[in-house]
Amino acid sequence: MNDKHIIHVEDLHKWFGLLHVIRGVSFSVVPREVVVVIGRSGSGKSTLLRCLNFLESPSSGVISVAGHEVTTGPGLKPDGKKIIDLRLSTGMVFQEFNLFPHMTSIQNVIEGLITVKGVKKDAAIPIGEKYLDKVGLLEKRDVHPIRLSGGQKQRVAIARALAMEPQVMLFDEPTSALDPELIGEVLDVMKQLAYEGTTMMVVSHEMGFARDVSDRIIFFDEGLIVEDGPPEQIFNNPHDERTRLFLEPLRKAQHL
C-alpha cells in the first residue's frame, strides 16, 4: 500500500450465496479526501462500505484502513486483532441511526468510549459533550431518542461516531430515512466535517452534496466501479454511458 493512502482496497469480492455483489473492486482514498459513492439501489454501494470495516466479511481481497491491512480469501482466516484495529480507525453512520432507545443522547455518544475503549465514565462525558456540541445538540444531552426528530437522531449518531476519534468516517445513505425538511441539518454537519479535513466515504443519493462537497465521485453499478473522477467531470462530461443515464433524471429532479 502507498503510505499516502488512508484507505486502500484491492480486488475486493463479496458473494451472498450465488449472488456476486462486489466484483473485483480496487481503489484508494488519501487523507482529508471526501469520496461520494453513487449508483442505483441494489448496485452494491452499501455492501462495499460495510466491507470496509468488516460489518460484512469480504469473500476475498485486501482492505487497508489507516495502516491496518487485512487479507481475506477462501481458506484464509483473517487476523481478528487487525480487524478490531481497523474498525477502531473507522466511524460508521447508518441509514437508520441505530441509537439505543433506553439511553439519553449523551449516554448513546459515550457508550462506545466506555465499552470499547475502556474510558472511565467521568472522562468520557466531556468528550461526549464536545461532540454533541459539534453537531449542535448539546442542549439535547439528556433527551432520549423518542423525543428527537430524525435529523437530531442522525446528528447524535454522527457525534457518537466522532467521539471515538476515528481516522475515517463512513456514511451509509445517512439522509435516506429522513423527511425532506430534515435532510439539510444533517448535510450541514457533514459539510462542516468535510471542510475541517475529515476523511469521508459517503454512499448517498444527494447529488447536490456530491457535486459541492466531494473531491471524487465513484459511480458504482452491478458490483463494479464504472467511473471514478472529480465532480465536474462526472456531472458535466461522464465518460461512461451508464453514468450519464443514471445522472440525467436525478439532475432534473434535484435541479442540478
PDB file of C-alpha atoms in Angstrom:
ATOM      1  CA  MET A   1       0.000   0.000   0.000  1.00  0.00           C
ATOM      2  CA  ASN A   2       1.156   3.520  -0.765  1.00  0.00           C
ATOM      3  CA  ASP A   3       1.874   5.351   2.520  1.00  0.00           C
ATOM      4  CA  LYS A   4      -0.190   8.297   1.281  1.00  0.00           C
ATOM      5  CA  HIS A   5      -3.379   6.227   1.192  1.00  0.00           C
ATOM      6  CA  ILE A   6      -5.548   6.050   4.304  1.00  0.00           C
ATOM      7  CA  ILE A   7      -7.917   3.576   2.602  1.00  0.00           C
ATOM      8  CA  HIS A   8      -6.697   1.020   0.098  1.00  0.00           C
ATOM      9  CA  VAL A   9      -8.862  -1.719  -1.403  1.00  0.00           C
ATOM     10  CA  GLU A  10      -7.502  -4.340  -3.771  1.00  0.00           C
ATOM     11  CA  ASP A  11      -9.517  -6.861  -5.809  1.00  0.00           C
ATOM     12  CA  LEU A  12     -12.426  -6.949  -3.367  1.00  0.00           C
ATOM     13  CA  HIS A  13     -15.124  -9.567  -3.930  1.00  0.00           C
ATOM     14  CA  LYS A  14     -18.287 -10.258  -1.954  1.00  0.00           C
ATOM     15  CA  TRP A  15     -20.644 -13.148  -2.592  1.00  0.00           C
ATOM     16  CA  PHE A  16     -24.011 -13.724  -0.926  1.00  0.00           C
ATOM     17  CA  GLY A  17     -24.586 -17.351  -1.850  1.00  0.00           C
ATOM     18  CA  LEU A  18     -24.623 -17.373  -5.654  1.00  0.00           C
ATOM     19  CA  LEU A  19     -25.024 -13.579  -5.860  1.00  0.00           C
ATOM     20  CA  HIS A  20     -21.777 -11.809  -6.761  1.00  0.00           C
ATOM     21  CA  VAL A  21     -22.391  -8.383  -5.193  1.00  0.00           C
ATOM     22  CA  ILE A  22     -18.864  -6.876  -5.280  1.00  0.00           C
ATOM     23  CA  ARG A  23     -16.932  -7.999  -8.334  1.00  0.00           C
ATOM     24  CA  GLY A  24     -13.213  -7.298  -8.035  1.00  0.00           C
ATOM     25  CA  VAL A  25     -13.127  -3.669  -6.889  1.00  0.00           C
ATOM     26  CA  SER A  26      -9.900  -1.726  -6.298  1.00  0.00           C
ATOM     27  CA  PHE A  27      -9.497   1.911  -5.192  1.00  0.00           C
ATOM     28  CA  SER A  28      -7.660   4.154  -2.752  1.00  0.00           C
ATOM     29  CA  VAL A  29      -8.515   7.237  -0.691  1.00  0.00           C
ATOM     30  CA  VAL A  30      -5.985   9.766   0.591  1.00  0.00           C
ATOM     31  CA  PRO A  31      -6.244  11.607   3.934  1.00  0.00           C
ATOM     32  CA  ARG A  32      -8.729  14.531   4.021  1.00  0.00           C
ATOM     33  CA  GLU A  33     -10.413  13.311   0.827  1.00  0.00           C
ATOM     34  CA  VAL A  34     -14.225  13.195   0.544  1.00  0.00           C
ATOM     35  CA  VAL A  35     -15.387  10.401  -1.770  1.00  0.00           C
ATOM     36  CA  VAL A  36     -19.094  10.028  -2.570  1.00  0.00           C
ATOM     37  CA  VAL A  37     -20.305   6.683  -3.943  1.00  0.00           C
ATOM     38  CA  ILE A  38     -23.388   6.917  -6.134  1.00  0.00           C
ATOM     39  CA  GLY A  39     -25.376   4.336  -8.066  1.00  0.00           C
ATOM     40  CA  ARG A  40     -28.701   2.584  -8.358  1.00  0.00           C
ATOM     41  CA  SER A  41     -30.334   0.803  -5.419  1.00  0.00           C
ATOM     42  CA  GLY A  42     -29.014  -2.744  -5.269  1.00  0.00           C
ATOM     43  CA  SER A  43     -25.771  -1.941  -7.077  1.00  0.00           C
ATOM     44  CA  GLY A  44     -23.645  -2.948  -4.061  1.00  0.00           C
ATOM     45  CA  LYS A  45     -22.749   0.511  -2.685  1.00  0.00           C
ATOM     46  CA  SER A  46     -23.740  -0.153   0.924  1.00  0.00           C
ATOM     47  CA  THR A  47     -22.161  -3.613   0.867  1.00  0.00           C
ATOM     48  CA  LEU A  48     -18.920  -2.024  -0.323  1.00  0.00           C
ATOM     49  CA  LEU A  49     -18.955   0.408   2.595  1.00  0.00           C
ATOM     50  CA  ARG A  50     -19.829  -2.313   5.115  1.00  0.00           C
ATOM     51  CA  CYS A  51     -16.941  -4.461   3.856  1.00  0.00           C
ATOM     52  CA  LEU A  52     -14.503  -1.630   4.619  1.00  0.00           C
ATOM     53  CA  ASN A  53     -14.987  -2.065   8.377  1.00  0.00           C
ATOM     54  CA  PHE A  54     -15.916  -5.768   8.243  1.00  0.00           C
ATOM     55  CA  LEU A  55     -19.562  -5.343   9.168  1.00  0.00           C
ATOM     56  CA  GLU A  56     -19.771  -7.618   6.141  1.00  0.00           C
ATOM     57  CA  SER A  57     -16.962 -10.143   5.767  1.00  0.00           C
ATOM     58  CA  PRO A  58     -15.421  -9.841   2.283  1.00  0.00           C
ATOM     59  CA  SER A  59     -15.235 -13.073   0.284  1.00  0.00           C
ATOM     60  CA  SER A  60     -11.743 -12.160  -0.927  1.00  0.00           C
ATOM     61  CA  GLY A  61      -9.458  -9.184  -1.358  1.00  0.00           C
ATOM     62  CA  VAL A  62      -7.230  -6.844   0.617  1.00  0.00           C
ATOM     63  CA  ILE A  63      -8.556  -3.961   2.725  1.00  0.00           C
ATOM     64  CA  SER A  64      -6.314  -1.480   4.491  1.00  0.00           C
ATOM     65  CA  VAL A  65      -7.528   1.405   6.663  1.00  0.00           C
ATOM     66  CA  ALA A  66      -5.087   3.704   8.474  1.00  0.00           C
ATOM     67  CA  GLY A  67      -2.307   1.167   8.054  1.00  0.00           C
ATOM     68  CA  HIS A  68      -4.303  -1.812   9.323  1.00  0.00           C
ATOM     69  CA  GLU A  69      -4.298  -4.303   6.457  1.00  0.00           C
ATOM     70  CA  VAL A  70      -6.484  -7.413   6.342  1.00  0.00           C
ATOM     71  CA  THR A  71      -6.281 -10.044   3.588  1.00  0.00           C
ATOM     72  CA  THR A  72      -9.304 -12.256   3.002  1.00  0.00           C
ATOM     73  CA  GLY A  73      -9.986 -15.195   0.723  1.00  0.00           C
ATOM     74  CA  PRO A  74     -11.106 -18.828   0.581  1.00  0.00           C
ATOM     75  CA  GLY A  75      -9.357 -20.790   3.303  1.00  0.00           C
ATOM     76  CA  LEU A  76      -7.852 -17.665   4.898  1.00  0.00           C
ATOM     77  CA  LYS A  77      -8.755 -16.804   8.483  1.00  0.00           C
ATOM     78  CA  PRO A  78      -8.463 -13.008   8.839  1.00  0.00           C
ATOM     79  CA  ASP A  79      -6.497 -11.695  11.804  1.00  0.00           C
ATOM     80  CA  GLY A  80      -9.115 -10.732  14.418  1.00  0.00           C
ATOM     81  CA  LYS A  81      -6.819  -8.220  16.119  1.00  0.00           C
ATOM     82  CA  LYS A  82      -6.221  -6.428  12.824  1.00  0.00           C
ATOM     83  CA  ILE A  83      -9.963  -6.298  12.162  1.00  0.00           C
ATOM     84  CA  ILE A  84     -10.538  -4.708  15.588  1.00  0.00           C
ATOM     85  CA  ASP A  85      -7.785  -2.145  14.938  1.00  0.00           C
ATOM     86  CA  LEU A  86      -9.233  -1.425  11.512  1.00  0.00           C
ATOM     87  CA  ARG A  87     -12.733  -0.927  12.973  1.00  0.00           C
ATOM     88  CA  LEU A  88     -11.388   1.433  15.624  1.00  0.00           C
ATOM     89  CA  SER A  89      -9.960   3.545  12.799  1.00  0.00           C
ATOM     90  CA  THR A  90     -13.400   3.972  11.199  1.00  0.00           C
ATOM     91  CA  GLY A  91     -16.559   5.717  12.322  1.00  0.00           C
ATOM     92  CA  MET A  92     -19.807   4.438  10.802  1.00  0.00           C
ATOM     93  CA  VAL A  93     -23.065   6.357  10.392  1.00  0.00           C
ATOM     94  CA  PHE A  94     -26.023   4.254   9.316  1.00  0.00           C
ATOM     95  CA  GLN A  95     -29.218   4.975   7.435  1.00  0.00           C
ATOM     96  CA  GLU A  96     -31.405   4.049  10.419  1.00  0.00           C
ATOM     97  CA  PHE A  97     -29.462   5.862  13.213  1.00  0.00           C
ATOM     98  CA  ASN A  98     -29.189   2.699  15.424  1.00  0.00           C
ATOM     99  CA  LEU A  99     -29.381   4.636  18.694  1.00  0.00           C
ATOM    100  CA  PHE A 100     -30.167   2.792  21.926  1.00  0.00           C
ATOM    101  CA  PRO A 101     -33.738   3.876  22.765  1.00  0.00           C
ATOM    102  CA  HIS A 102     -33.302   3.467  26.540  1.00  0.00           C
ATOM    103  CA  MET A 103     -30.263   5.772  26.607  1.00  0.00           C
ATOM    104  CA  THR A 104     -30.107   9.578  26.505  1.00  0.00           C
ATOM    105  CA  SER A 105     -28.140  11.376  23.808  1.00  0.00           C
ATOM    106  CA  ILE A 106     -25.018  11.678  25.954  1.00  0.00           C
ATOM    107  CA  GLN A 107     -25.277   8.028  27.021  1.00  0.00           C
ATOM    108  CA  ASN A 108     -25.515   6.933  23.379  1.00  0.00           C
ATOM    109  CA  VAL A 109     -22.491   9.033  22.434  1.00  0.00           C
ATOM    110  CA  ILE A 110     -20.215   7.791  25.246  1.00  0.00           C
ATOM    111  CA  GLU A 111     -21.262   4.119  25.214  1.00  0.00           C
ATOM    112  CA  GLY A 112     -18.556   3.129  22.718  1.00  0.00           C
ATOM    113  CA  LEU A 113     -15.885   5.072  24.567  1.00  0.00           C
ATOM    114  CA  ILE A 114     -16.697   3.198  27.777  1.00  0.00           C
ATOM    115  CA  THR A 115     -17.352  -0.310  26.464  1.00  0.00           C
ATOM    116  CA  VAL A 116     -14.898  -0.467  23.550  1.00  0.00           C
ATOM    117  CA  LYS A 117     -12.077   1.889  24.516  1.00  0.00           C
ATOM    118  CA  GLY A 118     -12.346   1.412  28.269  1.00  0.00           C
ATOM    119  CA  VAL A 119     -12.605   5.144  29.012  1.00  0.00           C
ATOM    120  CA  LYS A 120     -13.934   5.909  32.503  1.00  0.00           C
ATOM    121  CA  LYS A 121     -17.383   7.491  32.518  1.00  0.00           C
ATOM    122  CA  ASP A 122     -16.164  10.716  34.148  1.00  0.00           C
ATOM    123  CA  ALA A 123     -13.589  11.137  31.381  1.00  0.00           C
ATOM    124  CA  ALA A 124     -15.997  10.092  28.615  1.00  0.00           C
ATOM    125  CA  ILE A 125     -18.725  12.636  29.450  1.00  0.00           C
ATOM    126  CA  PRO A 126     -16.709  15.778  28.481  1.00  0.00           C
ATOM    127  CA  ILE A 127     -15.733  14.062  25.206  1.00  0.00           C
ATOM    128  CA  GLY A 128     -19.373  13.225  24.503  1.00  0.00           C
ATOM    129  CA  GLU A 129     -20.447  16.792  25.311  1.00  0.00           C
ATOM    130  CA  LYS A 130     -17.769  18.138  22.979  1.00  0.00           C
ATOM    131  CA  TYR A 131     -19.134  16.167  20.037  1.00  0.00           C
ATOM    132  CA  LEU A 132     -22.798  16.807  20.853  1.00  0.00           C
ATOM    133  CA  ASP A 133     -21.873  20.499  20.817  1.00  0.00           C
ATOM    134  CA  LYS A 134     -20.104  19.997  17.490  1.00  0.00           C
ATOM    135  CA  VAL A 135     -23.318  18.715  15.892  1.00  0.00           C
ATOM    136  CA  GLY A 136     -25.395  21.451  17.576  1.00  0.00           C
ATOM    137  CA  LEU A 137     -27.192  19.242  20.097  1.00  0.00           C
ATOM    138  CA  LEU A 138     -25.583  19.863  23.472  1.00  0.00           C
ATOM    139  CA  GLU A 139     -28.925  21.078  24.823  1.00  0.00           C
ATOM    140  CA  LYS A 140     -30.370  17.629  23.992  1.00  0.00           C
ATOM    141  CA  ARG A 141     -27.748  15.733  26.023  1.00  0.00           C
ATOM    142  CA  ASP A 142     -30.297  14.283  28.488  1.00  0.00           C
ATOM    143  CA  VAL A 143     -33.069  13.608  25.968  1.00  0.00           C
ATOM    144  CA  HIS A 144     -33.995  10.091  24.827  1.00  0.00           C
ATOM    145  CA  PRO A 145     -34.195   9.292  21.086  1.00  0.00           C
ATOM    146  CA  ILE A 146     -38.004   9.039  21.147  1.00  0.00           C
ATOM    147  CA  ARG A 147     -38.116  12.801  21.791  1.00  0.00           C
ATOM    148  CA  LEU A 148     -35.722  13.676  18.965  1.00  0.00           C
ATOM    149  CA  SER A 149     -36.533  14.350  15.325  1.00  0.00           C
ATOM    150  CA  GLY A 150     -34.999  12.112  12.668  1.00  0.00           C
ATOM    151  CA  GLY A 151     -32.411  14.759  11.857  1.00  0.00           C
ATOM    152  CA  GLN A 152     -31.480  15.131  15.504  1.00  0.00           C
ATOM    153  CA  LYS A 153     -31.159  11.356  15.897  1.00  0.00           C
ATOM    154  CA  GLN A 154     -28.785  11.231  12.938  1.00  0.00           C
ATOM    155  CA  ARG A 155     -26.723  14.096  14.340  1.00  0.00           C
ATOM    156  CA  VAL A 156     -26.438  12.218  17.655  1.00  0.00           C
ATOM    157  CA  ALA A 157     -25.319   9.180  15.647  1.00  0.00           C
ATOM    158  CA  ILE A 158     -22.648  11.315  13.949  1.00  0.00           C
ATOM    159  CA  ALA A 159     -21.499  12.621  17.354  1.00  0.00           C
ATOM    160  CA  ARG A 160     -21.308   9.013  18.597  1.00  0.00           C
ATOM    161  CA  ALA A 161     -19.062   8.054  15.668  1.00  0.00           C
ATOM    162  CA  LEU A 162     -16.877  11.157  16.064  1.00  0.00           C
ATOM    163  CA  ALA A 163     -16.425  10.600  19.813  1.00  0.00           C
ATOM    164  CA  MET A 164     -14.367   7.502  19.036  1.00  0.00           C
ATOM    165  CA  GLU A 165     -11.999   9.833  17.137  1.00  0.00           C
ATOM    166  CA  PRO A 166     -11.690   7.651  14.033  1.00  0.00           C
ATOM    167  CA  GLN A 167      -9.350   8.436  11.178  1.00  0.00           C
ATOM    168  CA  VAL A 168     -12.026   7.738   8.538  1.00  0.00           C
ATOM    169  CA  MET A 169     -15.782   8.417   8.601  1.00  0.00           C
ATOM    170  CA  LEU A 170     -18.110   6.145   6.636  1.00  0.00           C
ATOM    171  CA  PHE A 171     -21.668   7.324   5.917  1.00  0.00           C
ATOM    172  CA  ASP A 172     -24.167   4.795   4.537  1.00  0.00           C
ATOM    173  CA  GLU A 173     -27.040   6.811   2.996  1.00  0.00           C
ATOM    174  CA  PRO A 174     -27.259   8.987   6.124  1.00  0.00           C
ATOM    175  CA  THR A 175     -30.220  11.072   4.912  1.00  0.00           C
ATOM    176  CA  SER A 176     -32.361   8.495   3.110  1.00  0.00           C
ATOM    177  CA  ALA A 177     -34.552   7.772   6.164  1.00  0.00           C
ATOM    178  CA  LEU A 178     -35.206  11.463   6.840  1.00  0.00           C
ATOM    179  CA  ASP A 179     -38.118  13.684   5.899  1.00  0.00           C
ATOM    180  CA  PRO A 180     -37.036  16.201   3.230  1.00  0.00           C
ATOM    181  CA  GLU A 181     -37.104  19.186   5.600  1.00  0.00           C
ATOM    182  CA  LEU A 182     -34.648  17.447   7.961  1.00  0.00           C
ATOM    183  CA  ILE A 183     -32.026  16.450   5.402  1.00  0.00           C
ATOM    184  CA  GLY A 184     -30.317  19.839   5.357  1.00  0.00           C
ATOM    185  CA  GLU A 185     -29.349  19.824   9.039  1.00  0.00           C
ATOM    186  CA  VAL A 186     -27.511  16.510   8.631  1.00  0.00           C
ATOM    187  CA  LEU A 187     -25.822  17.558   5.386  1.00  0.00           C
ATOM    188  CA  ASP A 188     -24.685  20.798   7.051  1.00  0.00           C
ATOM    189  CA  VAL A 189     -22.858  18.797   9.743  1.00  0.00           C
ATOM    190  CA  MET A 190     -21.276  16.602   7.072  1.00  0.00           C
ATOM    191  CA  LYS A 191     -20.205  19.642   5.049  1.00  0.00           C
ATOM    192  CA  GLN A 192     -18.549  21.127   8.134  1.00  0.00           C
ATOM    193  CA  LEU A 193     -16.664  17.880   8.737  1.00  0.00           C
ATOM    194  CA  ALA A 194     -15.515  17.896   5.116  1.00  0.00           C
ATOM    195  CA  TYR A 195     -14.300  21.499   5.350  1.00  0.00           C
ATOM    196  CA  GLU A 196     -12.376  20.587   8.514  1.00  0.00           C
ATOM    197  CA  GLY A 197     -10.492  17.912   6.592  1.00  0.00           C
ATOM    198  CA  THR A 198     -12.234  14.762   7.775  1.00  0.00           C
ATOM    199  CA  THR A 199     -11.581  11.786   5.509  1.00  0.00           C
ATOM    200  CA  MET A 200     -15.022  10.605   4.413  1.00  0.00           C
ATOM    201  CA  MET A 201     -16.595   7.952   2.225  1.00  0.00           C
ATOM    202  CA  VAL A 202     -20.287   8.632   1.698  1.00  0.00           C
ATOM    203  CA  VAL A 203     -22.893   6.466  -0.021  1.00  0.00           C
ATOM    204  CA  SER A 204     -25.602   8.954  -0.978  1.00  0.00           C
ATOM    205  CA  HIS A 205     -28.351   9.924  -3.393  1.00  0.00           C
ATOM    206  CA  GLU A 206     -27.855  13.611  -2.520  1.00  0.00           C
ATOM    207  CA  MET A 207     -26.381  14.830  -5.786  1.00  0.00           C
ATOM    208  CA  GLY A 208     -26.035  18.434  -4.617  1.00  0.00           C
ATOM    209  CA  PHE A 209     -23.819  17.295  -1.739  1.00  0.00           C
ATOM    210  CA  ALA A 210     -21.845  15.073  -4.115  1.00  0.00           C
ATOM    211  CA  ARG A 211     -21.312  17.929  -6.540  1.00  0.00           C
ATOM    212  CA  ASP A 212     -20.494  20.657  -3.994  1.00  0.00           C
ATOM    213  CA  VAL A 213     -18.574  18.837  -1.259  1.00  0.00           C
ATOM    214  CA  SER A 214     -16.872  15.750  -2.680  1.00  0.00           C
ATOM    215  CA  ASP A 215     -13.357  15.613  -4.059  1.00  0.00           C
ATOM    216  CA  ARG A 216     -14.229  12.479  -6.035  1.00  0.00           C
ATOM    217  CA  ILE A 217     -17.327  10.642  -7.102  1.00  0.00           C
ATOM    218  CA  ILE A 218     -17.389   6.896  -7.692  1.00  0.00           C
ATOM    219  CA  PHE A 219     -20.249   5.613  -9.828  1.00  0.00           C
ATOM    220  CA  PHE A 220     -20.997   2.042  -8.823  1.00  0.00           C
ATOM    221  CA  ASP A 221     -23.058  -0.295 -10.985  1.00  0.00           C
ATOM    222  CA  GLU A 222     -23.683  -4.041 -10.657  1.00  0.00           C
ATOM    223  CA  GLY A 223     -20.800  -4.508  -8.241  1.00  0.00           C
ATOM    224  CA  LEU A 224     -18.232  -2.610 -10.286  1.00  0.00           C
ATOM    225  CA  ILE A 225     -16.683   0.856 -10.300  1.00  0.00           C
ATOM    226  CA  VAL A 226     -17.865   2.153 -13.654  1.00  0.00           C
ATOM    227  CA  GLU A 227     -16.458   5.653 -13.267  1.00  0.00           C
ATOM    228  CA  ASP A 228     -14.246   7.462 -10.753  1.00  0.00           C
ATOM    229  CA  GLY A 229     -13.434  11.142 -11.098  1.00  0.00           C
ATOM    230  CA  PRO A 230     -13.873  14.719  -9.856  1.00  0.00           C
ATOM    231  CA  PRO A 231     -17.470  16.003  -9.573  1.00  0.00           C
ATOM    232  CA  GLU A 232     -17.225  18.396 -12.509  1.00  0.00           C
ATOM    233  CA  GLN A 233     -16.167  15.585 -14.819  1.00  0.00           C
ATOM    234  CA  ILE A 234     -18.769  13.102 -13.541  1.00  0.00           C
ATOM    235  CA  PHE A 235     -21.612  15.626 -13.769  1.00  0.00           C
ATOM    236  CA  ASN A 236     -20.633  17.546 -16.887  1.00  0.00           C
ATOM    237  CA  ASN A 237     -18.726  15.048 -19.006  1.00  0.00           C
ATOM    238  CA  PRO A 238     -19.231  11.444 -17.834  1.00  0.00           C
ATOM    239  CA  HIS A 239     -17.081   9.017 -19.784  1.00  0.00           C
ATOM    240  CA  ASP A 240     -19.470   6.087 -19.487  1.00  0.00           C
ATOM    241  CA  GLU A 241     -22.977   5.999 -20.922  1.00  0.00           C
ATOM    242  CA  ARG A 242     -24.265   4.224 -17.787  1.00  0.00           C
ATOM    243  CA  THR A 243     -23.180   7.190 -15.660  1.00  0.00           C
ATOM    244  CA  ARG A 244     -24.943   9.640 -17.941  1.00  0.00           C
ATOM    245  CA  LEU A 245     -28.167   7.632 -17.953  1.00  0.00           C
ATOM    246  CA  PHE A 246     -28.120   7.375 -14.158  1.00  0.00           C
ATOM    247  CA  LEU A 247     -27.476  11.081 -13.575  1.00  0.00           C
ATOM    248  CA  GLU A 248     -29.838  12.596 -16.128  1.00  0.00           C
ATOM    249  CA  PRO A 249     -33.158  12.127 -14.267  1.00  0.00           C
ATOM    250  CA  LEU A 250     -31.523  12.944 -10.906  1.00  0.00           C
ATOM    251  CA  ARG A 251     -30.110  16.186 -12.234  1.00  0.00           C
ATOM    252  CA  LYS A 252     -33.564  17.234 -13.400  1.00  0.00           C
ATOM    253  CA  ALA A 253     -35.258  16.164 -10.152  1.00  0.00           C
ATOM    254  CA  GLN A 254     -32.708  17.889  -7.915  1.00  0.00           C
ATOM    255  CA  HIS A 255     -32.261  20.931 -10.219  1.00  0.00           C
ATOM    256  CA  LEU A 256     -28.541  20.400 -10.757  1.00  0.00           C
TER     257      LEU A 256
END
